[in-house]
Amino acid sequence: MKTLKIVVYILKNEFRNKQAVIFSLMLPIVLLILMGTTDKAQVGYFYPGIVAIAFGTMGLVGISSQITGYLERDVFKRIIVTDQRIGSFILMDCMAQVLFMSIQFILITVVARLGYNAKFDIDVRYFPLMIVEIVLGMISLMSMGVIIGGIAKNTKTASTIGNAVMVVMLFVGNTLFPSDGWPKIIRVAAKYLPMNNLTDAMRRTLILHTQSVHQAFFQISCLSVCAIVGLVLGILLTGRNAVATH
């Protein structure tokens, strides 16, 4: 019950920041509308990339800035002297962000389907796995955001690093555009990036109808490793940073 109250409290704070909420919710939709205006037939292909941008905005930029903001306002200092652990608090923060990202996902899907009649040729065999991969994609990007927040000196630095990481993944990770033109070493590395596996799972399951057990296993494995390692490392870095300033 205590965990649920904290998650709800964090989520309410997110919605109180009206500018951030409007930006986080509206930017991906505006991008989808602009792309749909150019070529409606390609909305289905761009849709997974827009979802990845929405998750990246919150996971890489939002979470990292939030973590450094907590450090700057000495929130973690106050947590240290209570029975609450920093790691638990960060996990509850991530739970709140999963709920927020779910709202983003629903809005983008509604606009793509109703606004542009996006054709989703759903492969029902792998649809449940795709839902798992979407959640893992959220957590993976947030875990990277926690790492950035744990090493950044301030919110401005965290935001800059988060945006830079997101741009790199957008361009080399086959998120919005094919990455065939990149050198082989970059294309191989991009296969393991969270955004690549997230969008690949969605495209193969919803659009291309080419998902397979092998591909699903690879995607889930990459996303799971990124989520677990990222969260553990991010929590350790944040805790060390909080103790160092305590």
CSV table of C-alpha atoms in Angstrom, one decimal:
chain,number,residue,atom,x,y,z
A,1,MET,CA,0.0,0.0,0.0
A,2,LYS,CA,2.9,2.4,0.8
A,3,THR,CA,4.5,1.6,-2.5
A,4,LEU,CA,1.3,2.3,-4.4
A,5,LYS,CA,0.8,5.7,-2.6
A,6,ILE,CA,4.4,6.8,-3.5
A,7,VAL,CA,3.9,5.7,-7.1
A,8,VAL,CA,0.6,7.7,-7.3
A,9,TYR,CA,2.2,10.7,-5.6
A,10,ILE,CA,5.1,10.7,-8.2
A,11,LEU,CA,2.6,10.3,-11.1
A,12,LYS,CA,0.6,13.2,-9.8
A,13,ASN,CA,3.7,15.4,-9.6
A,14,GLU,CA,4.4,14.5,-13.2
A,15,PHE,CA,1.0,15.8,-14.3
A,16,ARG,CA,1.4,19.0,-12.2
A,17,ASN,CA,4.3,20.0,-14.5
A,18,LYS,CA,1.9,21.0,-17.3
A,19,GLN,CA,4.7,22.2,-19.7
A,20,ALA,CA,6.5,18.9,-19.4
A,21,VAL,CA,3.3,16.9,-19.7
A,22,ILE,CA,2.2,18.7,-22.9
A,23,PHE,CA,5.7,18.4,-24.4
A,24,SER,CA,6.0,14.7,-23.6
A,25,LEU,CA,2.5,13.8,-24.8
A,26,MET,CA,2.2,16.1,-27.7
A,27,LEU,CA,5.6,16.0,-29.3
A,28,PRO,CA,5.4,12.4,-30.5
A,29,ILE,CA,1.8,13.0,-31.8
A,30,VAL,CA,2.9,16.2,-33.6
A,31,LEU,CA,5.7,14.2,-35.3
A,32,LEU,CA,3.3,11.5,-36.3
A,33,ILE,CA,0.9,14.0,-37.8
A,34,LEU,CA,3.7,15.7,-39.7
A,35,MET,CA,4.9,12.4,-41.1
A,36,GLY,CA,1.3,11.3,-41.8
A,37,THR,CA,0.7,14.6,-43.7
A,38,THR,CA,3.7,13.8,-46.0
A,39,ASP,CA,2.8,10.2,-46.7
A,40,LYS,CA,-0.2,8.5,-45.0
A,41,ALA,CA,0.9,5.1,-46.4
A,42,GLN,CA,4.0,5.2,-44.3
A,43,VAL,CA,2.3,5.9,-40.9
A,44,GLY,CA,2.3,2.2,-40.1
A,45,TYR,CA,6.1,2.0,-40.6
A,46,PHE,CA,6.8,5.2,-38.7
A,47,TYR,CA,4.5,4.3,-35.8
A,48,PRO,CA,6.9,2.1,-33.9
A,49,GLY,CA,9.6,4.8,-34.2
A,50,ILE,CA,7.3,7.4,-32.9
A,51,VAL,CA,6.5,5.2,-29.9
A,52,ALA,CA,10.3,4.8,-29.3
A,53,ILE,CA,10.7,8.6,-29.4
A,54,ALA,CA,8.0,9.0,-26.8
A,55,PHE,CA,9.6,6.4,-24.5
A,56,GLY,CA,13.1,7.9,-25.1
A,57,THR,CA,11.9,11.4,-24.2
A,58,MET,CA,10.7,10.2,-20.9
A,59,GLY,CA,13.2,7.4,-20.2
A,60,LEU,CA,16.4,9.0,-21.4
A,61,VAL,CA,15.7,12.7,-20.8
A,62,GLY,CA,12.9,12.8,-18.3
A,63,ILE,CA,14.2,10.2,-15.8
A,64,SER,CA,17.8,11.4,-16.0
A,65,SER,CA,16.8,15.0,-15.3
A,66,GLN,CA,14.5,13.9,-12.5
A,67,ILE,CA,17.3,11.9,-10.8
A,68,THR,CA,19.7,14.8,-10.9
A,69,GLY,CA,17.0,17.1,-9.8
A,70,TYR,CA,16.5,14.9,-6.7
A,71,LEU,CA,20.2,15.1,-6.0
A,72,GLU,CA,20.3,18.8,-6.4
A,73,ARG,CA,17.3,19.3,-4.1
A,74,ASP,CA,18.8,16.9,-1.5
A,75,VAL,CA,15.8,14.5,-1.8
A,76,PHE,CA,18.0,11.5,-1.6
A,77,LYS,CA,19.7,12.9,1.5
A,78,ARG,CA,16.4,12.9,3.2
A,79,ILE,CA,15.6,9.4,2.0
A,80,ILE,CA,19.0,8.1,3.4
A,81,VAL,CA,18.0,9.0,7.0
A,82,THR,CA,14.6,7.2,6.7
A,83,ASP,CA,13.8,3.5,6.4
A,84,GLN,CA,13.3,4.0,2.6
A,85,ARG,CA,16.1,2.9,0.3
A,86,ILE,CA,17.2,5.0,-2.7
A,87,GLY,CA,17.0,1.9,-4.9
A,88,SER,CA,13.4,1.3,-3.9
A,89,PHE,CA,12.5,4.9,-4.4
A,90,ILE,CA,14.0,4.9,-7.9
A,91,LEU,CA,12.1,1.7,-8.8
A,92,MET,CA,8.9,3.3,-7.7
A,93,ASP,CA,9.7,6.3,-9.8
A,94,CYS,CA,10.2,4.0,-12.8
A,95,MET,CA,6.8,2.3,-12.0
A,96,ALA,CA,5.1,5.7,-12.2
A,97,GLN,CA,6.9,6.4,-15.5
A,98,VAL,CA,5.7,3.1,-16.9
A,99,LEU,CA,2.1,4.3,-16.3
A,100,PHE,CA,2.9,7.6,-17.9
A,101,MET,CA,4.5,6.0,-21.0
A,102,SER,CA,1.5,3.7,-21.3
A,103,ILE,CA,-0.7,6.8,-21.7
A,104,GLN,CA,1.7,8.0,-24.4
A,105,PHE,CA,1.5,4.6,-26.1
A,106,ILE,CA,-2.3,4.6,-26.1
A,107,LEU,CA,-2.6,8.2,-27.4
A,108,ILE,CA,-0.1,7.6,-30.3
A,109,THR,CA,-1.9,4.3,-31.2
A,110,VAL,CA,-5.3,6.0,-31.3
A,111,VAL,CA,-4.0,8.9,-33.5
A,112,ALA,CA,-2.3,6.4,-35.9
A,113,ARG,CA,-5.3,4.1,-36.1
A,114,LEU,CA,-8.2,6.6,-36.1
A,115,GLY,CA,-6.5,9.6,-37.6
A,116,TYR,CA,-4.5,7.9,-40.4
A,117,ASN,CA,-6.1,4.5,-40.6
A,118,ALA,CA,-2.8,2.8,-40.0
A,119,LYS,CA,-3.0,-0.8,-41.1
A,120,PHE,CA,-1.8,-3.3,-38.4
A,121,ASP,CA,-1.5,-6.8,-39.7
A,122,ILE,CA,-1.3,-8.2,-36.2
A,123,ASP,CA,0.5,-11.6,-35.7
A,124,VAL,CA,-1.6,-12.9,-32.8
A,125,ARG,CA,1.0,-15.6,-32.0
A,126,TYR,CA,3.5,-13.0,-30.9
A,127,PHE,CA,1.2,-10.2,-29.8
A,128,PRO,CA,1.5,-11.1,-26.1
A,129,LEU,CA,5.3,-11.2,-26.4
A,130,MET,CA,5.2,-7.8,-28.1
A,131,ILE,CA,3.4,-6.3,-25.1
A,132,VAL,CA,6.2,-7.8,-22.8
A,133,GLU,CA,8.8,-6.3,-25.1
A,134,ILE,CA,7.1,-2.9,-25.0
A,135,VAL,CA,7.2,-2.8,-21.2
A,136,LEU,CA,10.8,-4.0,-21.3
A,137,GLY,CA,11.6,-1.3,-23.8
A,138,MET,CA,10.2,1.3,-21.4
A,139,ILE,CA,12.3,-0.1,-18.5
A,140,SER,CA,15.4,-0.4,-20.7
A,141,LEU,CA,15.3,3.3,-21.7
A,142,MET,CA,14.6,4.3,-18.2
A,143,SER,CA,17.5,2.3,-16.8
A,144,MET,CA,19.8,4.2,-19.2
A,145,GLY,CA,18.2,7.4,-17.9
A,146,VAL,CA,19.0,6.4,-14.3
A,147,ILE,CA,22.6,5.8,-15.3
A,148,ILE,CA,22.8,9.2,-16.9
A,149,GLY,CA,21.2,10.8,-13.8
A,150,GLY,CA,23.7,9.0,-11.6
A,151,ILE,CA,26.7,10.4,-13.4
A,152,ALA,CA,25.5,13.9,-14.5
A,153,LYS,CA,26.5,16.9,-12.4
A,154,ASN,CA,23.3,18.8,-12.9
A,155,THR,CA,19.9,18.6,-14.7
A,156,LYS,CA,21.2,20.5,-17.7
A,157,THR,CA,24.0,18.0,-18.3
A,158,ALA,CA,21.6,15.1,-17.8
A,159,SER,CA,19.2,16.5,-20.3
A,160,THR,CA,22.0,17.1,-22.8
A,161,ILE,CA,23.4,13.6,-22.5
A,162,GLY,CA,19.9,12.1,-22.6
A,163,ASN,CA,19.1,13.9,-25.8
A,164,ALA,CA,22.4,13.0,-27.4
A,165,VAL,CA,21.9,9.3,-26.6
A,166,MET,CA,18.4,9.3,-28.0
A,167,VAL,CA,19.5,11.0,-31.2
A,168,VAL,CA,22.2,8.4,-31.7
A,169,MET,CA,19.8,5.5,-31.2
A,170,LEU,CA,17.2,7.2,-33.5
A,171,PHE,CA,19.7,7.4,-36.4
A,172,VAL,CA,21.8,4.3,-36.1
A,173,GLY,CA,19.2,2.0,-34.4
A,174,ASN,CA,16.9,1.4,-37.4
A,175,THR,CA,14.3,3.3,-35.4
A,176,LEU,CA,12.8,5.7,-38.0
A,177,PHE,CA,15.0,5.0,-41.0
A,178,PRO,CA,16.8,1.9,-42.3
A,179,SER,CA,20.4,1.7,-41.1
A,180,ASP,CA,21.7,-0.1,-44.1
A,181,GLY,CA,24.0,2.8,-45.1
A,182,TRP,CA,26.0,2.7,-41.8
A,183,PRO,CA,29.3,0.8,-41.6
A,184,LYS,CA,29.0,-2.8,-40.6
A,185,ILE,CA,30.4,-2.4,-37.1
A,186,ILE,CA,27.7,0.2,-36.3
A,187,ARG,CA,24.9,-1.9,-37.8
A,188,VAL,CA,26.0,-4.9,-35.7
A,189,ALA,CA,26.2,-2.8,-32.5
A,190,ALA,CA,22.8,-1.2,-33.3
A,191,LYS,CA,21.1,-4.6,-33.1
A,192,TYR,CA,21.6,-4.6,-29.4
A,193,LEU,CA,20.2,-1.1,-28.7
A,194,PRO,CA,16.9,-0.9,-26.8
A,195,MET,CA,15.2,1.3,-29.4
A,196,ASN,CA,16.2,-1.1,-32.3
A,197,ASN,CA,14.8,-4.1,-30.5
A,198,LEU,CA,11.6,-2.3,-29.4
A,199,THR,CA,10.8,-1.0,-32.9
A,200,ASP,CA,11.9,-4.3,-34.5
A,201,ALA,CA,9.5,-6.3,-32.3
A,202,MET,CA,6.6,-3.9,-33.1
A,203,ARG,CA,7.2,-3.8,-36.9
A,204,ARG,CA,7.6,-7.6,-37.2
A,205,THR,CA,4.5,-8.3,-35.1
A,206,LEU,CA,2.2,-5.5,-36.3
A,207,ILE,CA,3.2,-4.6,-39.8
A,208,LEU,CA,5.7,-7.0,-41.5
A,209,HIS,CA,4.3,-10.2,-40.1
A,210,THR,CA,7.8,-11.6,-40.0
A,211,GLN,CA,8.3,-12.2,-36.2
A,212,SER,CA,9.8,-15.5,-35.2
A,213,VAL,CA,10.6,-17.3,-32.0
A,214,HIS,CA,14.3,-16.7,-32.6
A,215,GLN,CA,13.8,-13.0,-33.2
A,216,ALA,CA,11.5,-12.6,-30.1
A,217,PHE,CA,14.0,-14.4,-27.9
A,218,PHE,CA,16.8,-12.2,-29.1
A,219,GLN,CA,14.8,-9.0,-28.6
A,220,ILE,CA,13.6,-10.0,-25.1
A,221,SER,CA,17.1,-11.0,-24.1
A,222,CYS,CA,18.7,-7.7,-25.2
A,223,LEU,CA,16.0,-5.7,-23.6
A,224,SER,CA,16.1,-7.7,-20.3
A,225,VAL,CA,19.9,-7.4,-20.0
A,226,CYS,CA,19.7,-3.7,-20.7
A,227,ALA,CA,16.9,-3.2,-18.1
A,228,ILE,CA,18.5,-5.2,-15.3
A,229,VAL,CA,22.1,-4.1,-15.8
A,230,GLY,CA,21.1,-0.5,-16.3
A,231,LEU,CA,18.9,-0.3,-13.2
A,232,VAL,CA,21.5,-2.0,-11.0
A,233,LEU,CA,24.3,0.2,-12.3
A,234,GLY,CA,22.2,3.3,-12.2
A,235,ILE,CA,21.0,2.8,-8.7
A,236,LEU,CA,24.6,2.1,-7.5
A,237,LEU,CA,25.8,5.3,-9.2
A,238,THR,CA,23.0,7.4,-7.8
A,239,GLY,CA,23.4,6.0,-4.3
A,240,ARG,CA,27.2,6.7,-4.4
A,241,ASN,CA,26.5,10.2,-5.7
A,242,ALA,CA,24.0,10.8,-2.9
A,243,VAL,CA,26.3,9.5,-0.2
A,244,ALA,CA,29.2,11.6,-1.5
A,245,THR,CA,27.2,14.8,-1.1
A,246,HIS,CA,25.6,13.7,2.2
